[in-house]
Coordinates of C-alpha atoms in Angstrom, one line a residue:
X1 CA -14.3 -17.7 -23.9
X2 CA -12.4 -16.3 -26.9
X3 CA -14.7 -16.3 -29.8
X4 CA -12.7 -14.5 -32.4
X5 CA -9.2 -13.2 -33.0
X6 CA -8.5 -10.6 -35.7
X7 CA -5.0 -9.7 -36.6
X8 CA -4.0 -7.1 -39.2
X9 CA -0.6 -5.9 -40.3
X10 CA 1.4 -7.7 -37.6
X11 CA 4.8 -9.3 -38.3
X12 CA 4.2 -11.9 -41.1
X13 CA 0.4 -11.5 -40.9
X14 CA -1.4 -9.3 -43.3
X15 CA -5.0 -10.0 -42.3
X16 CA -6.1 -13.0 -40.2
X17 CA -9.6 -13.9 -38.8
X18 CA -9.7 -16.9 -36.5
X19 CA -13.0 -17.9 -35.0
X20 CA -13.0 -20.3 -32.0
X21 CA -16.2 -22.1 -31.3
X22 CA -15.2 -25.3 -29.7
X23 CA -14.0 -26.4 -26.3
X24 CA -10.6 -27.8 -27.4
X25 CA -8.8 -26.2 -30.4
X26 CA -5.3 -26.9 -31.6
X27 CA -3.0 -24.9 -33.9
X28 CA -0.3 -26.7 -35.8
X29 CA 2.2 -25.8 -38.6
X30 CA 5.8 -26.0 -39.5
X31 CA 8.4 -24.3 -37.4
X32 CA 8.5 -20.6 -38.5
X33 CA 5.1 -20.7 -40.1
X34 CA 3.8 -18.1 -37.6
X35 CA 2.3 -19.9 -34.7
X36 CA 4.3 -17.9 -32.2
X37 CA 3.4 -14.8 -34.1
X38 CA -0.3 -15.4 -33.4
X39 CA 0.5 -15.9 -29.7
X40 CA 2.5 -12.6 -29.8
X41 CA -0.5 -10.8 -31.3
X42 CA -2.7 -12.3 -28.6
X43 CA -0.4 -11.0 -25.9
X44 CA -1.0 -7.4 -27.1
X45 CA -4.7 -7.5 -26.3
X46 CA -3.7 -9.1 -23.0
X47 CA -1.8 -5.9 -22.1
X48 CA 1.8 -6.6 -23.3
X49 CA 3.8 -3.6 -24.4
X50 CA 4.3 -3.0 -28.2
X51 CA 7.9 -1.9 -28.0
X52 CA 10.0 -2.1 -31.2
X53 CA 7.1 -3.6 -33.3
X54 CA 7.8 -3.6 -37.0
X55 CA 4.8 -3.3 -39.3
X56 CA 5.0 -5.2 -42.6
X57 CA 3.0 -2.4 -44.3
X58 CA 4.4 0.8 -42.8
X59 CA 1.6 2.8 -44.5
X60 CA -1.2 1.4 -42.2
X61 CA -1.7 0.7 -38.6
X62 CA -1.5 -2.7 -36.8
X63 CA -4.8 -3.9 -35.3
X64 CA -5.3 -6.8 -32.9
X65 CA -8.9 -7.5 -31.8
X66 CA -10.3 -10.2 -29.6
X67 CA -14.0 -10.9 -29.0
X68 CA -14.8 -12.7 -25.7
X69 CA -18.0 -14.2 -24.4
X70 CA -18.1 -12.9 -20.8
X71 CA -21.7 -13.8 -20.0
X72 CA -20.6 -16.2 -17.2
X73 CA -17.7 -14.2 -15.8
X74 CA -19.5 -11.9 -13.4
X75 CA -17.5 -8.9 -14.5
X76 CA -20.3 -6.2 -14.3
X77 CA -18.5 -4.6 -11.3
X78 CA -15.3 -4.1 -13.3
X79 CA -17.1 -2.4 -16.1
X80 CA -19.1 -0.1 -13.7
X81 CA -15.9 0.8 -11.7
X82 CA -14.1 1.7 -14.9
X83 CA -17.0 3.5 -16.5
X84 CA -17.2 1.1 -19.4
X85 CA -20.1 -0.2 -21.4
X86 CA -20.9 -3.8 -20.5
X87 CA -21.8 -6.3 -23.1
X88 CA -21.7 -10.1 -22.9
X89 CA -19.7 -10.0 -26.1
X90 CA -16.7 -8.0 -25.0
X91 CA -14.3 -6.6 -27.7
X92 CA -10.7 -5.8 -26.7
X93 CA -8.6 -4.0 -29.3
X94 CA -5.1 -2.7 -29.6
X95 CA -3.9 -0.4 -32.4
X96 CA -0.3 0.5 -33.1
X97 CA 0.3 3.3 -35.6
X98 CA 3.2 3.4 -38.1
X99 CA 4.7 6.0 -35.8
X100 CA 4.7 3.5 -32.9
X101 CA 1.9 5.0 -30.9
X102 CA -0.3 2.5 -29.1
X103 CA -3.9 2.7 -28.2
X104 CA -6.2 0.3 -26.4
X105 CA -9.9 -0.1 -26.3
X106 CA -12.5 -2.1 -24.4
X107 CA -15.9 -2.1 -26.2
X108 CA -14.6 0.9 -28.3
X109 CA -13.8 3.0 -25.1
X110 CA -10.2 4.0 -24.8
X111 CA -8.4 2.4 -21.8
X112 CA -4.9 2.0 -20.4
X113 CA -2.9 -1.2 -20.4
X114 CA -3.4 -1.7 -16.7
X115 CA -7.2 -1.8 -17.3
X116 CA -6.8 -4.4 -20.1
X117 CA -4.5 -6.5 -17.9
X118 CA -7.0 -6.4 -15.0
X119 CA -9.8 -7.5 -17.3
X120 CA -8.0 -10.2 -19.4
X121 CA -6.4 -11.7 -16.3
X122 CA -9.9 -12.9 -15.5
X123 CA -10.6 -14.1 -19.1
X124 CA -7.6 -16.0 -20.4
X125 CA -4.4 -17.7 -19.2
X126 CA -1.5 -18.2 -21.6
X127 CA 0.7 -21.1 -20.6
X128 CA 4.2 -20.9 -22.1
X129 CA 7.7 -22.2 -21.4
X130 CA 8.4 -18.9 -19.6
X131 CA 5.4 -19.5 -17.3
X132 CA 6.7 -23.0 -16.5
X133 CA 9.7 -21.2 -14.9
X134 CA 7.2 -19.5 -12.6
X135 CA 6.5 -22.8 -11.1
X136 CA 9.9 -22.4 -9.3
X137 CA 8.8 -19.2 -7.6
X138 CA 7.2 -19.5 -4.1
X139 CA 4.8 -16.6 -4.7
X140 CA 3.4 -18.5 -7.8
X141 CA 3.2 -21.7 -5.8
X142 CA 1.2 -20.0 -3.1
X143 CA -1.2 -18.4 -5.7
X144 CA -1.8 -21.9 -7.2
X145 CA -2.8 -23.2 -3.7
X146 CA -5.1 -20.2 -3.3
X147 CA -6.7 -20.9 -6.6
X148 CA -7.4 -24.5 -5.7
X149 CA -8.7 -23.4 -2.2
X150 CA -11.1 -20.9 -3.9
X151 CA -9.6 -18.1 -1.8
X152 CA -10.3 -15.4 -4.3
X153 CA -12.9 -13.5 -2.2
X154 CA -11.0 -14.0 1.1
X155 CA -7.7 -13.0 -0.5
X156 CA -9.3 -9.8 -1.9
X157 CA -10.6 -9.0 1.6
X158 CA -7.1 -9.7 3.0
X159 CA -5.4 -7.6 0.4
X160 CA -7.7 -4.6 1.1
X161 CA -7.1 -4.9 4.8
X162 CA -3.3 -5.3 4.2
X163 CA -3.2 -2.2 2.0
X164 CA -5.1 -0.2 4.7
X165 CA -2.7 -1.6 7.4
X166 CA 0.4 -0.7 5.3
X167 CA -1.1 2.8 4.7
X168 CA -1.5 3.3 8.5
X169 CA 2.0 2.0 9.2
X170 CA 3.4 4.5 6.6
X171 CA 1.3 7.3 8.1
X172 CA 2.6 6.4 11.6
X173 CA 6.2 6.5 10.3
X174 CA 5.7 9.8 8.7
X175 CA 4.1 11.3 11.8
X176 CA 7.0 10.0 13.9
X177 CA 9.5 11.5 11.6
X178 CA 7.6 14.8 11.7
X179 CA 7.6 14.6 15.5
X180 CA 11.3 14.1 15.6
X181 CA 12.0 17.1 13.4
X182 CA 9.3 19.1 15.2
X183 CA 10.8 18.5 18.6
X184 CA 14.1 20.0 17.5
X185 CA 12.2 23.1 16.3
X186 CA 9.9 23.3 19.3
X187 CA 12.3 25.1 21.6
X188 CA 13.0 27.8 18.9
X189 CA 9.3 28.3 18.3
X190 CA 8.5 28.6 22.0
X191 CA 11.3 31.2 22.3
X192 CA 10.0 33.2 19.3
X193 CA 6.4 33.1 20.6
X194 CA 7.5 34.1 24.1
X195 CA 9.4 37.0 22.5
X196 CA 6.2 38.1 20.7
X197 CA 4.2 37.8 23.9
X198 CA 6.7 39.9 25.9
X199 CA 6.6 42.5 23.2
X200 CA 2.8 42.7 23.6
X201 CA 2.3 43.9 20.0
X202 CA -0.9 45.8 19.3
X203 CA -2.3 46.3 15.8
X204 CA -1.9 49.8 14.5
X205 CA 0.5 50.9 17.3
X206 CA 3.5 51.3 15.1
X207 CA 1.9 54.1 13.1
X208 CA 0.7 55.8 16.2
X209 CA 4.1 55.6 17.9
X210 CA 5.9 56.9 14.8
X211 CA 3.4 59.9 14.6
X212 CA 3.9 60.7 18.3
X213 CA 7.6 60.5 18.0
X214 CA 7.6 62.8 15.1
X215 CA 5.5 65.3 17.1
X216 CA 7.8 65.0 20.1
X217 CA 10.9 65.3 18.0
X218 CA 9.6 68.6 16.6
X219 CA 7.7 69.8 19.7
X220 CA 9.5 73.1 20.2
X221 CA 9.2 74.0 16.5
X222 CA 5.5 73.1 16.5
X223 CA 4.9 75.1 19.7
X224 CA 6.7 78.2 18.4
X225 CA 4.7 78.1 15.2
X226 CA 1.4 77.6 17.0
X227 CA 2.2 80.5 19.4
X228 CA 3.0 82.8 16.4
X229 CA -0.3 81.7 14.8
X230 CA -2.2 82.7 18.0
X231 CA -0.5 86.0 18.0
X232 CA -1.5 86.7 14.5
X233 CA -5.1 85.6 15.1
X234 CA -5.8 87.2 18.5
X235 CA -2.9 89.0 20.3
X236 CA -1.2 91.5 18.0
X237 CA -2.5 95.0 17.7
X238 CA -3.5 94.3 14.1
X239 CA -4.6 90.7 14.7
X240 CA -6.9 88.9 12.3
X241 CA -9.9 88.8 14.5
X242 CA -9.8 92.5 15.3
X243 CA -9.5 93.4 11.6
X244 CA -12.4 91.1 10.8
X245 CA -14.6 92.7 13.4
X246 CA -13.8 96.1 11.9
X247 CA -14.7 94.9 8.5
X248 CA -17.9 93.4 9.8
X249 CA -18.9 96.8 11.5
X250 CA -18.2 98.6 8.2
X251 CA -20.5 96.2 6.2
X252 CA -23.2 96.2 8.9
X253 CA -23.3 100.1 8.7
X254 CA -23.4 100.0 4.9
X255 CA -26.1 97.3 4.8
X256 CA -28.5 99.8 6.4
X257 CA -28.7 101.6 3.1
X258 CA -27.7 98.6 0.8
X259 CA -29.6 95.4 1.8
X260 CA -27.6 93.2 -0.6
X261 CA -24.7 93.4 1.8
X262 CA -26.6 91.5 4.5
X263 CA -25.7 88.1 3.0
X264 CA -22.0 89.2 3.1
X265 CA -22.2 90.2 6.7
X266 CA -23.8 86.9 7.6
X267 CA -21.0 85.0 5.9
X268 CA -18.4 87.2 7.5
X269 CA -20.0 86.7 10.8
X270 CA -19.8 82.9 10.3
X271 CA -16.1 83.2 9.4
X272 CA -15.5 85.2 12.5
X273 CA -17.1 82.5 14.7
X274 CA -15.1 79.8 12.9
X275 CA -11.8 81.7 13.3
X276 CA -12.5 82.2 17.0
X277 CA -13.0 78.4 17.4
X278 CA -9.8 77.8 15.4
X279 CA -7.9 80.1 17.7
X280 CA -9.1 78.3 20.7
X281 CA -8.1 74.9 19.3
X282 CA -4.6 76.3 18.4
X283 CA -4.3 77.7 21.9
X284 CA -5.4 74.4 23.5
X285 CA -3.0 72.5 21.2
X286 CA -0.1 74.7 21.9
X287 CA -0.7 74.4 25.7
X288 CA -0.8 70.6 25.4
X289 CA 2.4 70.2 23.4
X290 CA 5.5 70.1 25.5
X291 CA 8.9 68.8 24.8
X292 CA 9.5 65.5 26.8
X293 CA 12.9 63.9 26.4
X294 CA 11.9 61.0 28.6
X295 CA 8.8 60.3 26.4
X296 CA 11.0 60.4 23.3
X297 CA 13.3 57.9 24.8
X298 CA 10.3 55.6 25.6
X299 CA 9.0 55.9 22.1
X300 CA 12.4 55.1 20.5
X301 CA 12.8 52.2 22.8
X302 CA 9.4 50.7 21.9
X303 CA 9.8 51.4 18.2
X304 CA 13.3 49.8 18.2
X305 CA 11.7 46.6 19.7
X306 CA 9.2 46.5 16.9
X307 CA 11.8 47.3 14.2
X308 CA 14.1 44.5 15.4
X309 CA 11.3 42.0 15.3
X310 CA 10.3 43.1 11.8
X311 CA 13.9 42.9 10.6
X312 CA 14.4 39.5 12.2
X313 CA 11.3 38.1 10.5
X314 CA 11.6 40.0 7.2
X315 CA 8.3 41.9 7.5
X316 CA 7.4 45.6 7.6
X317 CA 4.4 46.0 9.8
X318 CA 3.1 45.0 13.2
X319 CA 0.1 43.3 11.6
X320 CA 2.5 41.0 9.7
X321 CA 4.2 40.2 13.0
X322 CA 0.9 39.3 14.6
X323 CA 0.1 36.9 11.7
X324 CA 3.5 35.3 12.2
X325 CA 2.9 35.0 15.9
X326 CA -0.4 33.3 15.3
X327 CA 1.2 30.9 12.8
X328 CA 4.0 30.0 15.3
X329 CA 1.4 29.4 18.0
X330 CA -0.5 27.0 15.6
X331 CA 2.8 25.2 14.9
X332 CA 3.5 24.7 18.5
X333 CA -0.1 23.5 19.0
X334 CA 0.4 21.1 16.0
X335 CA 3.6 19.8 17.4
X336 CA 2.1 19.2 20.8
X337 CA -0.8 17.3 19.2
X338 CA 1.6 15.0 17.3
X339 CA 2.2 12.9 20.4
X340 CA -1.5 12.4 20.7
X341 CA -1.8 11.5 17.0
X342 CA 1.0 9.0 17.3
X343 CA -0.8 7.3 20.2
X344 CA -4.0 7.2 18.2
X345 CA -2.3 5.8 15.1
X346 CA -0.5 3.2 17.2
X347 CA -3.8 2.1 18.7
X348 CA -5.4 1.9 15.3
X349 CA -2.5 -0.1 13.9
X350 CA -2.8 -2.6 16.7
X351 CA -6.5 -3.1 16.0
X352 CA -5.9 -3.4 12.2
X353 CA -3.1 -5.8 12.9
X354 CA -5.5 -8.0 14.9
X355 CA -8.1 -8.0 12.2
X356 CA -5.4 -8.6 9.5
X357 CA -4.0 -11.6 11.5
X358 CA -7.5 -13.0 11.9
X359 CA -7.9 -13.0 8.1
X360 CA -4.4 -14.4 7.6
X361 CA -5.3 -17.3 9.9
X362 CA -8.4 -18.0 7.9
X363 CA -6.3 -18.0 4.7
X364 CA -3.7 -20.2 6.3
X365 CA -6.3 -22.7 7.5
X366 CA -8.0 -22.9 4.0
X367 CA -4.6 -23.3 2.3
X368 CA -3.5 -26.1 4.6
X369 CA -6.9 -27.7 4.3
X370 CA -6.4 -28.5 0.6
X371 CA -2.8 -29.7 1.0
X372 CA -3.6 -33.5 1.0
X373 CA -6.0 -33.2 -2.0
X374 CA -3.6 -31.0 -3.8
X375 CA -0.6 -33.4 -3.4
X376 CA -2.8 -36.4 -4.4
X377 CA -4.1 -34.7 -7.5
X378 CA -0.7 -33.6 -8.7
X379 CA 0.7 -37.1 -8.1
X380 CA -2.2 -38.7 -10.0
X381 CA -1.7 -36.4 -13.0
X382 CA 2.0 -36.7 -13.3
X383 CA 1.7 -40.5 -12.9
X384 CA -0.5 -40.4 -16.1
X385 CA 2.3 -38.4 -17.7
X386 CA 4.9 -41.1 -17.1
X387 CA 6.4 -39.9 -13.7
X388 CA 5.0 -42.9 -11.7
X389 CA 7.4 -43.0 -8.8
X390 CA 7.4 -39.3 -8.0
X391 CA 7.0 -37.7 -4.6
X392 CA 5.3 -34.3 -4.3
X393 CA 4.8 -32.4 -1.1
X394 CA 3.7 -29.0 0.1
X395 CA 6.0 -27.7 2.9
X396 CA 4.5 -24.9 5.0
X397 CA 6.0 -22.3 7.2
X398 CA 4.1 -19.7 9.1
X399 CA 5.3 -16.2 9.9
X400 CA 4.4 -14.0 12.8
X401 CA 4.3 -10.9 10.6
X402 CA 1.8 -10.6 7.8
X403 CA 3.1 -10.0 4.2
X404 CA 1.0 -9.1 1.2
X405 CA 0.0 -12.8 0.7
X406 CA -0.6 -13.6 4.4
X407 CA 1.5 -15.4 7.0
X408 CA 2.3 -18.5 4.9
X409 CA 5.2 -19.6 2.9
X410 CA 4.9 -22.7 0.8
X411 CA 7.5 -24.8 -1.1
X412 CA 6.7 -27.4 -3.7
X413 CA 8.9 -30.3 -2.9
X414 CA 9.5 -32.9 -5.7
X415 CA 11.4 -36.0 -6.3
X416 CA 11.0 -37.9 -9.6
X417 CA 12.3 -41.3 -8.4
X418 CA 11.4 -43.7 -5.7
X419 CA 13.6 -43.4 -2.6
X420 CA 14.8 -39.9 -3.5
X421 CA 14.3 -37.2 -0.9
X422 CA 11.9 -34.5 -2.1
X423 CA 13.5 -31.1 -2.5
X424 CA 12.7 -27.7 -4.0
X425 CA 11.4 -28.0 -7.6
X426 CA 14.0 -25.5 -8.9
X427 CA 16.8 -27.7 -7.5
X428 CA 16.0 -31.1 -9.0
X429 CA 13.2 -30.9 -11.6
X430 CA 14.3 -31.1 -15.2
X431 CA 12.7 -29.0 -17.9
X432 CA 10.5 -31.9 -19.0
X433 CA 9.5 -32.6 -15.4
X434 CA 8.7 -28.9 -14.8
X435 CA 6.5 -28.9 -18.0
X436 CA 4.5 -31.9 -16.8
X437 CA 4.2 -30.5 -13.3
X438 CA 2.9 -27.3 -14.7
X439 CA 0.4 -29.2 -16.8
X440 CA -0.8 -31.0 -13.7
X441 CA -1.2 -27.7 -11.9
X442 CA -3.2 -26.2 -14.8
X443 CA -5.4 -29.3 -14.8
X444 CA -6.0 -29.0 -11.1
X445 CA -6.8 -25.2 -11.4
X446 CA -9.2 -25.8 -14.4
X447 CA -11.3 -28.1 -12.3
X448 CA -12.2 -25.0 -10.2
X449 CA -13.6 -23.1 -13.3
X450 CA -11.5 -20.1 -12.5
X451 CA -10.9 -18.9 -16.1
X452 CA -12.9 -19.3 -19.2
X453 CA -9.9 -19.8 -21.5
X454 CA -6.4 -21.3 -21.3
X455 CA -3.8 -21.2 -24.1
X456 CA -1.0 -23.8 -24.1
X457 CA 2.1 -22.8 -26.1
X458 CA 4.0 -26.0 -27.0
X459 CA 3.0 -27.9 -23.8
X460 CA 4.4 -31.0 -25.6
X461 CA 8.1 -29.8 -25.4
X462 CA 10.2 -32.8 -24.4
X463 CA 7.5 -35.5 -24.6
X464 CA 6.6 -38.0 -27.2
X465 CA 4.9 -41.4 -27.8
X466 CA 2.4 -42.6 -25.2
X467 CA 3.0 -39.7 -23.0
X468 CA 1.9 -37.3 -25.8
X469 CA -1.4 -39.0 -26.0
X470 CA -1.9 -38.7 -22.2
X471 CA -1.1 -35.0 -22.4
X472 CA -3.7 -34.7 -25.1
X473 CA -6.2 -36.6 -22.9
X474 CA -5.5 -34.2 -20.0
X475 CA -6.0 -31.2 -22.2
X476 CA -9.3 -32.7 -23.4
X477 CA -10.4 -33.2 -19.8
X478 CA -9.4 -29.6 -19.0
X479 CA -11.6 -28.5 -21.9
X480 CA -14.7 -29.9 -20.2
X481 CA -14.4 -27.0 -17.7
X482 CA -12.9 -24.3 -19.9
X483 CA -11.9 -23.4 -23.5
X484 CA -8.5 -24.9 -24.4
X485 CA -6.4 -23.7 -27.2
X486 CA -3.1 -25.6 -27.7
X487 CA -0.2 -24.9 -30.1
X488 CA 1.4 -28.3 -30.7
X489 CA 3.8 -30.3 -32.8
X490 CA 2.5 -33.7 -31.8
X491 CA -0.2 -35.5 -33.8
X492 CA -1.3 -37.5 -30.7
X493 CA -2.4 -34.1 -29.1
X494 CA -3.8 -32.6 -32.3
X495 CA -6.0 -35.6 -33.0
X496 CA -7.9 -35.2 -29.8
X497 CA -9.0 -31.6 -30.5
X498 CA -12.5 -30.5 -31.4
X499 CA -11.2 -28.2 -34.1
X500 CA -7.9 -28.1 -35.8
X501 CA -6.2 -25.0 -37.3
X502 CA -3.1 -25.0 -39.5
X503 CA -0.7 -22.0 -39.9
X504 CA 1.4 -21.9 -43.0
X505 CA 3.5 -19.5 -45.0
X506 CA 2.5 -18.1 -48.4
X507 CA 5.0 -16.4 -50.7
X508 CA 4.9 -14.5 -53.9
X509 CA 7.6 -12.9 -55.9
X510 CA 8.2 -10.2 -53.4
X511 CA 7.0 -11.1 -49.9
X512 CA 6.0 -13.8 -47.5
X513 CA 3.1 -13.9 -45.1
X514 CA 1.3 -16.3 -42.7
X515 CA -2.3 -17.5 -43.0
X516 CA -4.3 -19.9 -40.9
X517 CA -7.0 -22.4 -42.0
X518 CA -9.6 -24.4 -40.2
X519 CA -9.2 -27.9 -41.3
X520 CA -11.9 -30.2 -42.4
X521 CA -11.9 -33.9 -41.3
X522 CA -10.1 -34.9 -44.5
X523 CA -7.6 -32.0 -44.2
X524 CA -7.0 -33.0 -40.6
X525 CA -6.1 -36.5 -41.7
X526 CA -3.6 -35.0 -44.2
X527 CA -2.1 -32.7 -41.5
X528 CA -1.8 -35.5 -39.0
X529 CA -0.2 -37.8 -41.6
X530 CA 2.3 -35.0 -42.4
X531 CA 3.1 -34.6 -38.7
X532 CA 3.6 -38.3 -38.3
X533 CA 5.8 -39.0 -41.3
X534 CA 6.5 -35.8 -43.1
X535 CA 4.5 -37.2 -46.1
X536 CA 0.8 -36.7 -46.0
X537 CA 0.4 -39.1 -48.9
X538 CA 2.0 -42.0 -47.0
X539 CA -0.6 -44.7 -46.6
X540 CA 0.8 -45.9 -43.3
X541 CA 0.9 -42.3 -42.0
X542 CA -2.7 -41.8 -43.1
X543 CA -3.9 -45.0 -41.5
X544 CA -2.1 -44.0 -38.3
X545 CA -3.7 -40.6 -38.5
X546 CA -7.2 -42.1 -38.8
X547 CA -6.4 -44.4 -36.0
X548 CA -5.5 -41.4 -33.8
X549 CA -8.8 -39.7 -34.7
X550 CA -10.8 -42.8 -33.9
X551 CA -9.3 -42.9 -30.4
X552 CA -11.1 -39.7 -29.5

């Protein structure tokens, strides 16, 4: 239940502290005194947006804070899932800075508006004229039936399954679209991969081919130079090897008398051995090299194949081509696996559909199972509210395809007068009739203890006299199961409350602001007399007020 509401620097309110500690509270006051402002402030901690909010004191922030007793609400899972500190006294706060920035908190931890909405939707219900219009909507009508049928757990299970089913359907559609696009690309990919395979690329071959081509292209030049090198090393009369041998002989002879030369002769001897080996390698190389026009043609042809592929795919090496070939093969494999994936998804969708329809049937049976009691309860309540000859029916239709709320469609059919054919509420119910029907619905929902608090904003619109007292009695009955806060203009309703608050305007020389007071018994008599006659000092009005209070 809502224990306390603090409002600071909001509209006509400077600072307000309202403590609710009874089952049935009413708020009264003259038109324009600020009752709707309090409701507007409350809506901020229920998750409403704070667009275009004007602060009366632009130098300080606006703060709205509500303290709720959640000890019986079983909300521990919500706090754990959202990483919030759990306390049976839950504090929800909104702050709006003079610059228009909004912040929200649950137990002093910053949260977003969706988290606040999710939490407060399980704590409080605000009934307003706008919500009365919801009664015309089929989705709202179905949610009311679900509330009466206690379908919350089953509906959550159904919603979870429906989301999973929808996710699978979307995934299947995406894969099918991918498959359609992939099939158009498959022929091209197969052609490309086949081209790669026919080319039989080998890592490193491009460099080897280019080097061989360079040798073949300059074979005669290379052969000539190698031949000349051999001549200089071994064949000419004054070749290098002969000269070195002569030098070696000279040093050997000299070393007989000068031992230090032996190290030089050893080194020179090593050079001679190395040069002989080099000469043999040059000779062998020269013999192996031969100009081969046919081989040059083969090399050019192979390299042209590689160059064309590289140019086609905008790469520079065979290694990059091999990577591309592998990627294309993987794409082909992925495309070929799409058919299998589609089959698997279709099978899973069918299984999920069966499970979903089973849950939908359970929901449908539970909904239809409360139909008679639902109709009877609504008729009994609206009869108390002066619509005695009304007809009220639930008309059901079942779909073969599940929607987010199941396979059911429901229409509330209503006729206010005897002999009239019931029709859609939105076609024939007047504003006053809609208001009474909504009150009957709220009364029915409250008997299921679904919410700890309900706020009625001017539920008395369009009623008076004896009916007003009956509305008050219904609100009092609702308050046995939940906390009820009602904003009203009717003394018959106000007199039945457990606590009475009055909103009034206070002015000084420069400004006007709203305050709220909890009324004592004597002050309540004054307020009721004022509501009855416009004169709280009127003896008749005071007697009528006391009589109303004695009825309770």
